[in-house]
Coordinates of C-alpha atoms in Angstrom, one line a residue:
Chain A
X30 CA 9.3 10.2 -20.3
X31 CA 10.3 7.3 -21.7
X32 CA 13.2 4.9 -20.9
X33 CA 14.6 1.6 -21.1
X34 CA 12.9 0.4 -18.3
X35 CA 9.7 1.6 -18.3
X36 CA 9.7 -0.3 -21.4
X37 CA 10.3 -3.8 -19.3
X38 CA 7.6 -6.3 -19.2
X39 CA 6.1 -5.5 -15.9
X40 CA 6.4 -9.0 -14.5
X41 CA 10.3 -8.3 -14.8
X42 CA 9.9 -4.3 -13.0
X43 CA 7.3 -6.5 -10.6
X44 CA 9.4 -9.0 -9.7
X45 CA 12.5 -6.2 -9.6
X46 CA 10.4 -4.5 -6.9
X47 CA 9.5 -7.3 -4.7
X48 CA 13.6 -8.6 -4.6
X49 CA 14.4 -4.5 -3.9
X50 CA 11.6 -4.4 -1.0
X51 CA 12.2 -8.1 0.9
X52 CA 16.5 -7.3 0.8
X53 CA 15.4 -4.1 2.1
X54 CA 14.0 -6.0 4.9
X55 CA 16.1 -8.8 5.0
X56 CA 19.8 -7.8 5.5
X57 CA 20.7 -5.2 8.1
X58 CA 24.8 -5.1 7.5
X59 CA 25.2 -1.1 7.4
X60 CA 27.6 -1.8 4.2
X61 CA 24.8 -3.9 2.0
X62 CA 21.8 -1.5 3.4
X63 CA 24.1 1.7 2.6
X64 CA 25.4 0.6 -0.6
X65 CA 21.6 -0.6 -1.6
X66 CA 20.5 3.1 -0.8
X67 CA 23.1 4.6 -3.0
X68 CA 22.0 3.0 -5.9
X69 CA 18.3 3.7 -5.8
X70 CA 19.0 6.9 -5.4
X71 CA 21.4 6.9 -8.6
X72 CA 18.3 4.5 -10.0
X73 CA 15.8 7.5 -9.2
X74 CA 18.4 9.4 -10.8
X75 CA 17.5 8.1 -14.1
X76 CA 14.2 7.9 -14.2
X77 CA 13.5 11.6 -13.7
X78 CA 17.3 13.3 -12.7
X79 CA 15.6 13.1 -9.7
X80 CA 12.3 15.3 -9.3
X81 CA 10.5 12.6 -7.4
X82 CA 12.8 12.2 -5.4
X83 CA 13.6 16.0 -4.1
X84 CA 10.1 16.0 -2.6
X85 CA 10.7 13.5 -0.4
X86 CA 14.6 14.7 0.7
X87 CA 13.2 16.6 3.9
X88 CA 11.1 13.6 5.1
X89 CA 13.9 11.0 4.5
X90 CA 15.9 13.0 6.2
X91 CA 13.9 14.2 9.3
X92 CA 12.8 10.6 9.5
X93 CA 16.5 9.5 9.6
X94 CA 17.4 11.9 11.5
X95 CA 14.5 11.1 14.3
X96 CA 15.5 7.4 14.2
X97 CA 19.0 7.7 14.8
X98 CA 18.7 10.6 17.5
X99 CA 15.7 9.0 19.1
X100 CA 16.6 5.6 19.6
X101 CA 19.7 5.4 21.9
X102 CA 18.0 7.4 24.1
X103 CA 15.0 5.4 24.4
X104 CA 16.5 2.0 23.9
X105 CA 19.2 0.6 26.4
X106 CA 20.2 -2.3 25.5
X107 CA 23.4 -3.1 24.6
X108 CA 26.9 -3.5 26.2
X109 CA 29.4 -0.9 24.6
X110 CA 28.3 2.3 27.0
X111 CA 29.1 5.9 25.3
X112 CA 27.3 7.8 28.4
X113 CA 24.7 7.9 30.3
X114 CA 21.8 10.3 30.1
X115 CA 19.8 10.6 33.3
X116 CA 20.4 7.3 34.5
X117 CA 19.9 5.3 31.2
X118 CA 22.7 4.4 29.4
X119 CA 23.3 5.2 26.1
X120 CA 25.2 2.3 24.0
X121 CA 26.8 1.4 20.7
X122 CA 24.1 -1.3 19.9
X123 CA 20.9 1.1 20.0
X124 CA 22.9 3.8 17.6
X125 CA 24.0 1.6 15.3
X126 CA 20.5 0.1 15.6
X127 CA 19.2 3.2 14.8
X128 CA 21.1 3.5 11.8
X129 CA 20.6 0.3 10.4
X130 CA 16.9 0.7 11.1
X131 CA 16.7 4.0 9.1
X132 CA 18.7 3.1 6.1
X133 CA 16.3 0.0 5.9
X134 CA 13.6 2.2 6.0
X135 CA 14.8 4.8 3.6
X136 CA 15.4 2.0 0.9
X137 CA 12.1 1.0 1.1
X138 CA 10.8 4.3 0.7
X139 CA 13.4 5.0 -2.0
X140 CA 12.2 2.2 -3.4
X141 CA 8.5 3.2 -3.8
X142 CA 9.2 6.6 -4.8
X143 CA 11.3 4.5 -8.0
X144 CA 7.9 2.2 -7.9
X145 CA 5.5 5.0 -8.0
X146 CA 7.2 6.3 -11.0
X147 CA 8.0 3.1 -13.3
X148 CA 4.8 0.1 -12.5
X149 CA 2.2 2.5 -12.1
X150 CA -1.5 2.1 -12.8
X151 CA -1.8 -0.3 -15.9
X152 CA 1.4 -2.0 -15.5
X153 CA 0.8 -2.9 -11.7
X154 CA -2.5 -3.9 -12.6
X155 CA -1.8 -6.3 -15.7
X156 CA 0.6 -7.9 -13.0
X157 CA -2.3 -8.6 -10.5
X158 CA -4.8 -9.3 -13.5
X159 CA -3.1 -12.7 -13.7
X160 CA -3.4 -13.9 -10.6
X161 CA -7.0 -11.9 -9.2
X162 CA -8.7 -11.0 -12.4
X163 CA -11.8 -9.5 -10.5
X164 CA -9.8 -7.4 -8.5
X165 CA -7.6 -6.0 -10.6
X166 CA -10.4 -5.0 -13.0
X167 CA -12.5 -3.3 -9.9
X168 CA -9.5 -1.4 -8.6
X169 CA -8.8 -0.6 -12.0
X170 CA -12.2 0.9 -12.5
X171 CA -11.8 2.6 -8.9
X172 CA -9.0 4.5 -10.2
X173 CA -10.3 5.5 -13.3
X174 CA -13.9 6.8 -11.2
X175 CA -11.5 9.3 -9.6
X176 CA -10.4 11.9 -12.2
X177 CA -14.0 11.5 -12.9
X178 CA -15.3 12.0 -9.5
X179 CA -13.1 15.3 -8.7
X180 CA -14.5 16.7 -12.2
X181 CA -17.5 16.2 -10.6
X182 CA -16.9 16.9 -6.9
X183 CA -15.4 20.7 -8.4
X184 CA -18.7 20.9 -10.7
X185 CA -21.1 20.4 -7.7
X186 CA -18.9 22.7 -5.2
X187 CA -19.2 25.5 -7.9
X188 CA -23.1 25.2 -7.9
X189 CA -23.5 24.5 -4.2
X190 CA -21.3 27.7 -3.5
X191 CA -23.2 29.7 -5.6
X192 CA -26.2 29.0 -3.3
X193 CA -23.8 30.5 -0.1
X194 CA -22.4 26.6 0.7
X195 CA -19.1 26.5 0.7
X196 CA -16.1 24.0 2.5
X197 CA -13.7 26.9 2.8
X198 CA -15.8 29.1 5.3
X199 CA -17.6 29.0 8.5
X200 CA -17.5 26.9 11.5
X201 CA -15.5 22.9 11.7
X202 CA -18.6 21.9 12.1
X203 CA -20.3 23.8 9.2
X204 CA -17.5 22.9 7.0
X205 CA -17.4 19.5 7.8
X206 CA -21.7 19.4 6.8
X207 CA -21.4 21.2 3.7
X208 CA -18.4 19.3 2.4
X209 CA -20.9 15.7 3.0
X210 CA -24.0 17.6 1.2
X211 CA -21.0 17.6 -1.7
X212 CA -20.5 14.3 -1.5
X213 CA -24.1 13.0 -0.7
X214 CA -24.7 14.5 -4.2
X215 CA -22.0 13.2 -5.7
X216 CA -23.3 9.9 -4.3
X217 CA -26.4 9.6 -6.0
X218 CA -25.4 11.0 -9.3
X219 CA -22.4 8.6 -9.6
X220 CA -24.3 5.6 -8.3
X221 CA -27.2 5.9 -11.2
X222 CA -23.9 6.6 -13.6
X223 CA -22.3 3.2 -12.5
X224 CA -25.4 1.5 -13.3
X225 CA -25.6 2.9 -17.0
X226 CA -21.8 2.3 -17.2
X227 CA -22.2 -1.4 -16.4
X228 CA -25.2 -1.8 -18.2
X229 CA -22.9 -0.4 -21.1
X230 CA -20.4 -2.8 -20.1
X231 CA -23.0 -5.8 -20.6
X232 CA -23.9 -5.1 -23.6
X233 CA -20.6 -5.0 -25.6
X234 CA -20.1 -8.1 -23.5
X235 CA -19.0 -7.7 -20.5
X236 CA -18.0 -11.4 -19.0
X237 CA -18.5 -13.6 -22.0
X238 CA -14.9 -14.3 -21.8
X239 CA -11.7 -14.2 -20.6
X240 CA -10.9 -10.2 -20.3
X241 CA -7.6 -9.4 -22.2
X242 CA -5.6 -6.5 -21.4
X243 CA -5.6 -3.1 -23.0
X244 CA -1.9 -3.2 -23.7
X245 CA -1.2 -6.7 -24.7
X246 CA 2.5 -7.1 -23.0
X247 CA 5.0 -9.8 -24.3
X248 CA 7.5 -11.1 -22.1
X249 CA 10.6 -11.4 -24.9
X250 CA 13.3 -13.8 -24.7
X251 CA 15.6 -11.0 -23.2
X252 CA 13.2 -10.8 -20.4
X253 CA 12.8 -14.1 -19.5
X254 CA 16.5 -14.1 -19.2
X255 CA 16.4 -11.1 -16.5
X256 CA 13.5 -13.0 -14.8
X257 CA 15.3 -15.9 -14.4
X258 CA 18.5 -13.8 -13.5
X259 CA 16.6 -11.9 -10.6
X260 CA 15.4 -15.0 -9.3
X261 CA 18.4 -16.7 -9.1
X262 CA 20.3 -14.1 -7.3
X263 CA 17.4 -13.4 -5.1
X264 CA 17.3 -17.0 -4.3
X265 CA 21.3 -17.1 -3.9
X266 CA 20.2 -13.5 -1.7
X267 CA 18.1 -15.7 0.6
X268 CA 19.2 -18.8 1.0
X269 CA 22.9 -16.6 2.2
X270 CA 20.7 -14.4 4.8
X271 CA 19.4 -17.5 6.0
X272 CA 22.8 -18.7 6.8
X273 CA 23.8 -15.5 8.4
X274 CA 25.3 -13.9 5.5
X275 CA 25.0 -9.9 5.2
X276 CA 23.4 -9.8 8.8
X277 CA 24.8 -8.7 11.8
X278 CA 24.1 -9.5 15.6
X279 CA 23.6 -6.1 17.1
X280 CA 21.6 -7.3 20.2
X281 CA 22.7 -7.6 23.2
X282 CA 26.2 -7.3 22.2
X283 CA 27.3 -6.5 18.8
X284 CA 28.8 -8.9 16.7
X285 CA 31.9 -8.5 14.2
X286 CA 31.2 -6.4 11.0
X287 CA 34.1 -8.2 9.2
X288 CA 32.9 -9.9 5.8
X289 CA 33.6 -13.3 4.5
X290 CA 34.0 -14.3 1.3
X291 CA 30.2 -15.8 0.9
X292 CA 29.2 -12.2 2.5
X293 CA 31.0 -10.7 -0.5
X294 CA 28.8 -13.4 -3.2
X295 CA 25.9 -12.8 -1.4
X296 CA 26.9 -8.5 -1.7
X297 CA 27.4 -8.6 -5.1
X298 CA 23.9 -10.4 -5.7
X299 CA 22.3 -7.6 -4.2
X300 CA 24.4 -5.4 -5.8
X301 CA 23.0 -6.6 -9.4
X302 CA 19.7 -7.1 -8.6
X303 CA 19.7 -3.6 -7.0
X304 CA 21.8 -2.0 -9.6
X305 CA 19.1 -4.1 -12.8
X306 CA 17.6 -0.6 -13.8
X307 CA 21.3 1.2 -14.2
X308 CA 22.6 -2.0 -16.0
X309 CA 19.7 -1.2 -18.1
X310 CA 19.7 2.0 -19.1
X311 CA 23.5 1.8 -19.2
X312 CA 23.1 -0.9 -22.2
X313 CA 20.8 2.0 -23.9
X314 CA 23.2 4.2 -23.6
X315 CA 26.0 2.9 -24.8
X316 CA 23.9 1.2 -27.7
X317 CA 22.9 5.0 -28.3
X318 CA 26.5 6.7 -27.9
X319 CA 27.7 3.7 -29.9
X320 CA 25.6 4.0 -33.1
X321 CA 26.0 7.9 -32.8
X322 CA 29.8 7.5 -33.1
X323 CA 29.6 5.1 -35.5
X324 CA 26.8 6.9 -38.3
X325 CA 29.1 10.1 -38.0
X326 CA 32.2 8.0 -38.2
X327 CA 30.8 6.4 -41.4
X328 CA 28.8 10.3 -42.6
X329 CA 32.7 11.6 -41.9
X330 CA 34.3 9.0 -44.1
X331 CA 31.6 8.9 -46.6
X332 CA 32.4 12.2 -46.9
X333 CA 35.7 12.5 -47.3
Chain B
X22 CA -18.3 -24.3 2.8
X23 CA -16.4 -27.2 3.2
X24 CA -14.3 -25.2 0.7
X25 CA -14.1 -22.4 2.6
X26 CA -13.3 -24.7 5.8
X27 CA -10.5 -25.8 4.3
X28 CA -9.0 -22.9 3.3
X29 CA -9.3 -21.6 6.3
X30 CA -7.3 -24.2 7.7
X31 CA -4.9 -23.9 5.1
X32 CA -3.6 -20.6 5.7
X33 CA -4.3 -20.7 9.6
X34 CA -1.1 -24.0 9.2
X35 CA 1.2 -21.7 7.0
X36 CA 0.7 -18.9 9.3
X37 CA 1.8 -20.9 12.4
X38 CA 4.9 -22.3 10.1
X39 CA 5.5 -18.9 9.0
X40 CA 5.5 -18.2 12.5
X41 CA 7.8 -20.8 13.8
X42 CA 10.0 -20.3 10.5
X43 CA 10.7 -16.8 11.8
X44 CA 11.9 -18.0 14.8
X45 CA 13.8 -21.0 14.4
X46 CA 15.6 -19.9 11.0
X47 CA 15.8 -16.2 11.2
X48 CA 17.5 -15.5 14.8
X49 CA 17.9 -12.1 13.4
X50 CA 14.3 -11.4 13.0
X51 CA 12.5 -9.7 9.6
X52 CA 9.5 -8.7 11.6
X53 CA 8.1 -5.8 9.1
X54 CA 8.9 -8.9 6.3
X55 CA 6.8 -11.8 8.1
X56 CA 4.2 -8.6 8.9
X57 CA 3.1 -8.4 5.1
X58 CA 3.1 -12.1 4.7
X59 CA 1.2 -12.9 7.2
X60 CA -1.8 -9.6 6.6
X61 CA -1.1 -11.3 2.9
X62 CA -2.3 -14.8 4.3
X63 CA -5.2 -13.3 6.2
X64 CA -6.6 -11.4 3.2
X65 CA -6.1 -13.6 0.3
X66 CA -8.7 -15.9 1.3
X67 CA -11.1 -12.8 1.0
X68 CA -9.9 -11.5 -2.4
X69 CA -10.0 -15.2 -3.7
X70 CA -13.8 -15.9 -2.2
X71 CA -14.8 -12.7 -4.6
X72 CA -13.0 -14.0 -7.4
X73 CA -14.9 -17.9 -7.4
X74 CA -18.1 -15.9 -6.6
X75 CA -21.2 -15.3 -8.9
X76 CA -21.3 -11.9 -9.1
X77 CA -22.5 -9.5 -12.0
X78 CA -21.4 -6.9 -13.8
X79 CA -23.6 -4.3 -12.1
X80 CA -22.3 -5.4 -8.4
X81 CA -18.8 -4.8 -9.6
X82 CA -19.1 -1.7 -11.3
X83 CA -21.4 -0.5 -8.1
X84 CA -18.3 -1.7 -5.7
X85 CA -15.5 0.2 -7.8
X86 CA -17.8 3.6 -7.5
X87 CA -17.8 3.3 -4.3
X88 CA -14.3 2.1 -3.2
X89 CA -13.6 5.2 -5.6
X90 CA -16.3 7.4 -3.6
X91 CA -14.7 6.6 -0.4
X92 CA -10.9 7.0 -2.0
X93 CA -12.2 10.6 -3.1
X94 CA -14.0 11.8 -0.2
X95 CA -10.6 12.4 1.1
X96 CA -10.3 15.6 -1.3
X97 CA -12.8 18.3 -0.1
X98 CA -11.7 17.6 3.8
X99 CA -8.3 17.9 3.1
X100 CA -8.1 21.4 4.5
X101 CA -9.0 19.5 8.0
X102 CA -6.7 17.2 9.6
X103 CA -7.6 13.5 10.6
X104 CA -10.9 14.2 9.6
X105 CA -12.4 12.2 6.5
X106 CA -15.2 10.3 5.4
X107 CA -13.6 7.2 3.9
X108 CA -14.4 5.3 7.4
X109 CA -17.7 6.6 7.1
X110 CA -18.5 5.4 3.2
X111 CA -17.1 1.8 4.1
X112 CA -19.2 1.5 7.4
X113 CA -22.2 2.5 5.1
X114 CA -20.9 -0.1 2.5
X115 CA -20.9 -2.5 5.1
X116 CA -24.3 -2.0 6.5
X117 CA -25.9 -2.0 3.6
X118 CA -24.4 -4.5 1.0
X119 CA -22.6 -6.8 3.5
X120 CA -19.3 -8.1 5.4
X121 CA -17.8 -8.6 2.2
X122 CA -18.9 -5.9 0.1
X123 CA -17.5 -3.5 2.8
X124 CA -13.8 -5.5 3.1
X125 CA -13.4 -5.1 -0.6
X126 CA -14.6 -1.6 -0.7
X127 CA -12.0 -0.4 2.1
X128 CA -9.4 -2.6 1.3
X129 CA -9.8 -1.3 -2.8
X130 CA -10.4 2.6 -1.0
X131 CA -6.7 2.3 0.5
X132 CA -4.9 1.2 -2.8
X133 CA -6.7 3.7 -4.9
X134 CA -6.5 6.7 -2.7
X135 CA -2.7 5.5 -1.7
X136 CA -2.4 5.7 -5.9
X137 CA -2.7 9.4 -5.6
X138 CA -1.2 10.1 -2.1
X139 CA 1.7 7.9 -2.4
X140 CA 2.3 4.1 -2.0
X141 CA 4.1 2.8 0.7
X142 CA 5.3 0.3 3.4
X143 CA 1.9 0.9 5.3
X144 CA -0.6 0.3 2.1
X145 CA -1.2 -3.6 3.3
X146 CA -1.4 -2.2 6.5
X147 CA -4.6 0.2 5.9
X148 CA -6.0 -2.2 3.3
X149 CA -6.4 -4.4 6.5
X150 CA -7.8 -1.7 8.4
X151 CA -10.3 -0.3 6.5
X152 CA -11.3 -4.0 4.8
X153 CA -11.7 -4.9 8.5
X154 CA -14.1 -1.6 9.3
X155 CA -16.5 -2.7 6.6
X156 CA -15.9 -6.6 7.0
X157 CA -17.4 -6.2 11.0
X158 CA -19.5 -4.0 10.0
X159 CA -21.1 -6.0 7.5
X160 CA -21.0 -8.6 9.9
X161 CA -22.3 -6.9 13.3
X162 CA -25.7 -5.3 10.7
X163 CA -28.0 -7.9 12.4
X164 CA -27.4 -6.9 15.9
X165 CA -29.8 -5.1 18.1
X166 CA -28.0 -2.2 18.3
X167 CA -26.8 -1.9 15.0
X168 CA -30.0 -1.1 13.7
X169 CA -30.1 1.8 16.5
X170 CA -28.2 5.4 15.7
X171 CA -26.5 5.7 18.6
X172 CA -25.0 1.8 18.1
X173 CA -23.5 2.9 14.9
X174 CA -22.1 6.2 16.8
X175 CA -20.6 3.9 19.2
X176 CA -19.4 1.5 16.5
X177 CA -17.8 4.5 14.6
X178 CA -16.3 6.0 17.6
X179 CA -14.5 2.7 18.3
X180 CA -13.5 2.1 14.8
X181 CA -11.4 5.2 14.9
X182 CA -9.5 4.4 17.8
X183 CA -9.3 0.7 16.5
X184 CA -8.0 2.3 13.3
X185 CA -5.3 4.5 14.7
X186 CA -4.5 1.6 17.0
X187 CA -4.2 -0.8 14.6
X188 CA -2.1 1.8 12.0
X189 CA 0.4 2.8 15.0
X190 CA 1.7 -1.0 15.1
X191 CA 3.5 -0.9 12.0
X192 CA 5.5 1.3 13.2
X193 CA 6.3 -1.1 16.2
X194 CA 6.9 -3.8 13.6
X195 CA 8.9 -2.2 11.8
X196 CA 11.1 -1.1 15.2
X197 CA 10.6 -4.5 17.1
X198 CA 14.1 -5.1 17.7
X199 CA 14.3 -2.3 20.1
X200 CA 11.0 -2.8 21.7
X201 CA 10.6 -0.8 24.9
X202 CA 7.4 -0.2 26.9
X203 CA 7.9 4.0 26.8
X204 CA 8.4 3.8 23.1
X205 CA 4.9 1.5 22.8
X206 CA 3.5 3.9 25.2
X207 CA 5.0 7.1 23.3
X208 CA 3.9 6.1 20.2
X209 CA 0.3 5.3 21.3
X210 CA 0.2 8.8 23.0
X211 CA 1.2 10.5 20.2
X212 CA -1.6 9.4 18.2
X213 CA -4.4 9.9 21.0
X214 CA -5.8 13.5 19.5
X215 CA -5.2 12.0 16.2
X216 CA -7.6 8.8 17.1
X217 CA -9.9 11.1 18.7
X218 CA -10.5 13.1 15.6
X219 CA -11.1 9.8 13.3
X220 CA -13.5 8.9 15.9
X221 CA -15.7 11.9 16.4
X222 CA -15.9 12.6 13.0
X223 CA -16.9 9.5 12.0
X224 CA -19.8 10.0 15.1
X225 CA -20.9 13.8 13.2
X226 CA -21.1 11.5 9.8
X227 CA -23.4 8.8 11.1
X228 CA -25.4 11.6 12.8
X229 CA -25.5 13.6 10.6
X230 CA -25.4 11.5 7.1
X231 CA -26.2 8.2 8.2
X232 CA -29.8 8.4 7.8
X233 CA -29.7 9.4 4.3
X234 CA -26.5 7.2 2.8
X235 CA -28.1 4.2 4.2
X236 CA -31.9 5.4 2.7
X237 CA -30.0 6.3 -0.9
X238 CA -27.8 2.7 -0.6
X239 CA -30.7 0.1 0.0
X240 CA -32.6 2.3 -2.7
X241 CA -30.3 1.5 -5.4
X242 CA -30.0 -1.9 -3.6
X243 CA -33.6 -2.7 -4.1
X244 CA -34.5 -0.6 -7.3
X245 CA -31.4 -2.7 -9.2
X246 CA -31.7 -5.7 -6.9
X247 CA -28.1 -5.7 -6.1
X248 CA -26.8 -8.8 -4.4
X249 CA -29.8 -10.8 -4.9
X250 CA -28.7 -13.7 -6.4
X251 CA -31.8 -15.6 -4.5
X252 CA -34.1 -14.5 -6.7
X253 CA -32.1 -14.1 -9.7

């Protein structure tokens, strides 16, 4: 799997992320959050026609579903009454609350899922290597220890079940020991391995210098011009929600939901920088489609 | 440690402006938004002290195996709910190498094992958590009763109410707007059995394991003298 975004200097996907995860947080006009989820989910859509995101459809949905169910009920603040339930009203302002509350959620989690996919492992870790180079490298050696670690933790199970220890039978508490004598083991034999690997590490000269990355990224020209795009919208995002633009008063009495025409700048900000990895891809594909048409235009008439 | 002071200061001022920002500019209230800034500020202080510090290869690569250790341990007890030894590897981190060995060991454990289960809005939030179990750990390994078994049992038992506590309140960020006492109350609950789990599990692994972890830790401690920059 390889697409036009993935290719992306990760400060542009990093930076991409961030704008996608504050606006989540930052508006909570039903339009600009429900708009905003549609097009991650059409952004998911590309990455993978959307296999990542089909594991998470039942908890999105049980999650919304909770929210918007849950919250009038517990929550009664608000003055347009639908009913009451047992005393408690239930009002316009907590429902709509509700809503607003879930579709903020489900873009953020919409967002990840995209995240998890696209800026994962070395990408998301060249990003932090800039600003915490320590860090980054010891979380990036965490994550490499793990494969390693459940190699070993399923090598040690397999010899420790063969003497009648096993994690999958007996008593909680049984379990609970023999699954620790797994790990105790795995303890000591990793520990004396992280020595060798560091003294390894020393010798082909570890901290002499400045450590460079295993895939040197370069930010092109191209990509400095999205930076600077998402920024500016971003910035044009935040300065409008500071102002009151694409936010809504829902407590204790709901405001209008009527837009203005800086609502509708500030919308179509978001909109782009929402929309960055379908404008993208779209570019690829007509670039594709385009030079397609055109080689068996010019095969046709060559010949003819 | 003048340095220290005065970043100390530094970030305690743009909390209190982040703070009063919120309210006086943002009458509509990002509360999970100034959440991660402000868990952001608190942390960055700690990341950054590790960054300026003298510190080997060895201590680094020894960290990262066990920030991986803890991450891991999370695989043969996934057949049993709320029960896992990451709170238990970080307390033993703490004890043994320091306050903050065991932050960066718990808060590296929650990105790398959140790599594999799925990142999400409540990553910062368990970073802080478990960077805070081996941050008072290391910190409280002096006391009387820290050097006792049953001190550690009690710490552990707290720590996974603490935990739960502390994990349950990003879901009232995130839902501040319609506060309510029943909803706190619900959603503190709902998470008793869960807490209760964490806690007496982690009370079985220091009974159980905390004898030998800590006997195997300051072995490697002393046999590589890790963290010894005295006599270094």
């Amino acid at each position: 799997m390889s697409n036009g975004l993935e290719r992306m200097h990760p400060f542009v996907l990093f930076l991409y992320y961030v704008a996608v995860g504050v606006l989540a947080m930052y508006f909570n006009h039903p339009l600009f959050l429900g708009v905003g989820c549609i097009v991650l989910i059409l952004v998911n859509l590309t990455h993978d026609n959307g296999k990542a995101l089909k594991k998470w459809i039942p908890m999105l949905s049980v999650m919304c579903a909770v929210i918007i169910l849950v919250n009038p009920f517990i929550n009664s603040r608000g003055t347009h009454i639908f009913f009451y339930f047992r005393g408690k009203q239930v009002t316009l302002e907590a429902t709509l609350y509700g809503a607003v509350l879930s579709m903020s959620l489900v873009l953020i989690l919409l967002m990840f899922i995209s995240f998890n996919l696209i800026l994962n492992g070395n990408k998301f870790l060249f990003v932090f290597s800039r600003f915490l180079p320590r860090t980054a490298f010891l979380t990036m050696l965490a994550i490499r220890f793990v494969p390693l670690l459940n190699r070993r933790l399923d090598e040690i199970a397999d010899v420790q079940r063969v003497k009648g220890l096993s994690i999958k039978t007996g008593t909680i508490r049984q379990r609970a020991k023999s699954g620790m004598v797994i790990l105790q083991v795995l303890l000591t034999w990793s520990l004396e391995e992280a020595i060798e690997t560091s003294d390894s590490m020393k010798a082909r000269g570890y901290g002499i210098g400045k450590r460079s990355p295993y895939i040197p990224y370069r930010l092109a020209r191209q990509e400095v011009g999205w930076l600077v795009t998402l920024a500016v919208l971003l910035l044009i995002c935040l300065v409008g929600g500071l102002l009151g633009y694409g936010k809504i008063i829902i407590y204790p009495q709901l405001g209008t939901l009527q837009l203005y025409p800086i609502d509708w700048i500030v919308f179509i900000s978001m909109l782009v920088i929402m929309a960055f990895p379908l404008l993208i891809e779209g570019r690829e594909l007509l670039k594709w489609n385009y030079s397609l048409w055109k080689t068996s235009h010019s095969n046709s008439r060559t010949r003819t | 440690m003048a340095k220290s002071n005065r970043y100390l200061m530094a970030v305690s001022i743009l909390i209190v402006i982040l703070l009063v920002a919120s309210i006086v500019l943002f009458q509509y209230k990002a509360y999970l938004l100034l959440s991660f800034l402000l868990i952001g500020c608190i942390m960055l202080p700690m990341f950054a002290r590790f960054e300026m510090k003298e510190i080997g290869g060895r201590e680094i690569v020894m960290l990262a195996m066990l920030a991986a250790i803890a991450a891991v341990g999370r695989v043969p007890f996934a057949g049993l709910p709320s029960v896992q030894p990451t709170t238990f590897v970080i307390i033993m981190v703490g004890l043994v190498f320091g306050a903050e060995s065991g932050f960066l060991v718990g808060a590296v454990a929650a990105i790398v094992s959140n790599i594999f289960l799925g990142q999400g809005p409540w990553t910062p939030w368990q970073m802080y958590a478990w960077g805070m179990v081996g941050m008072t750990a290391g910190l409280l390994r002096n006391t009387w009763w820290m050097s006792k078994l049953w001190g550690k049992c009690v710490f552990g038992f707290v720590w996974g109410y603490l935990f739960g506590w502390f994990m349950n309140m990003w879901i009232i960020v995130g839902n501040l707007e319609s506060f309510s006492w029943e909803f706190f109350t619900g959603i503190y609950v709902a998470s008793i059995y869960f807490d209760l789990a964490h806690g007496l599990s982690n009370v079985f692994f220091l009974l159980v394991f905390g004898v030998s972890w800590m006997r195997i830790l300051e072995r490697f401690k002393k046999k590589y003298g890790l963290f010894d920059f005295q006599r270094a």
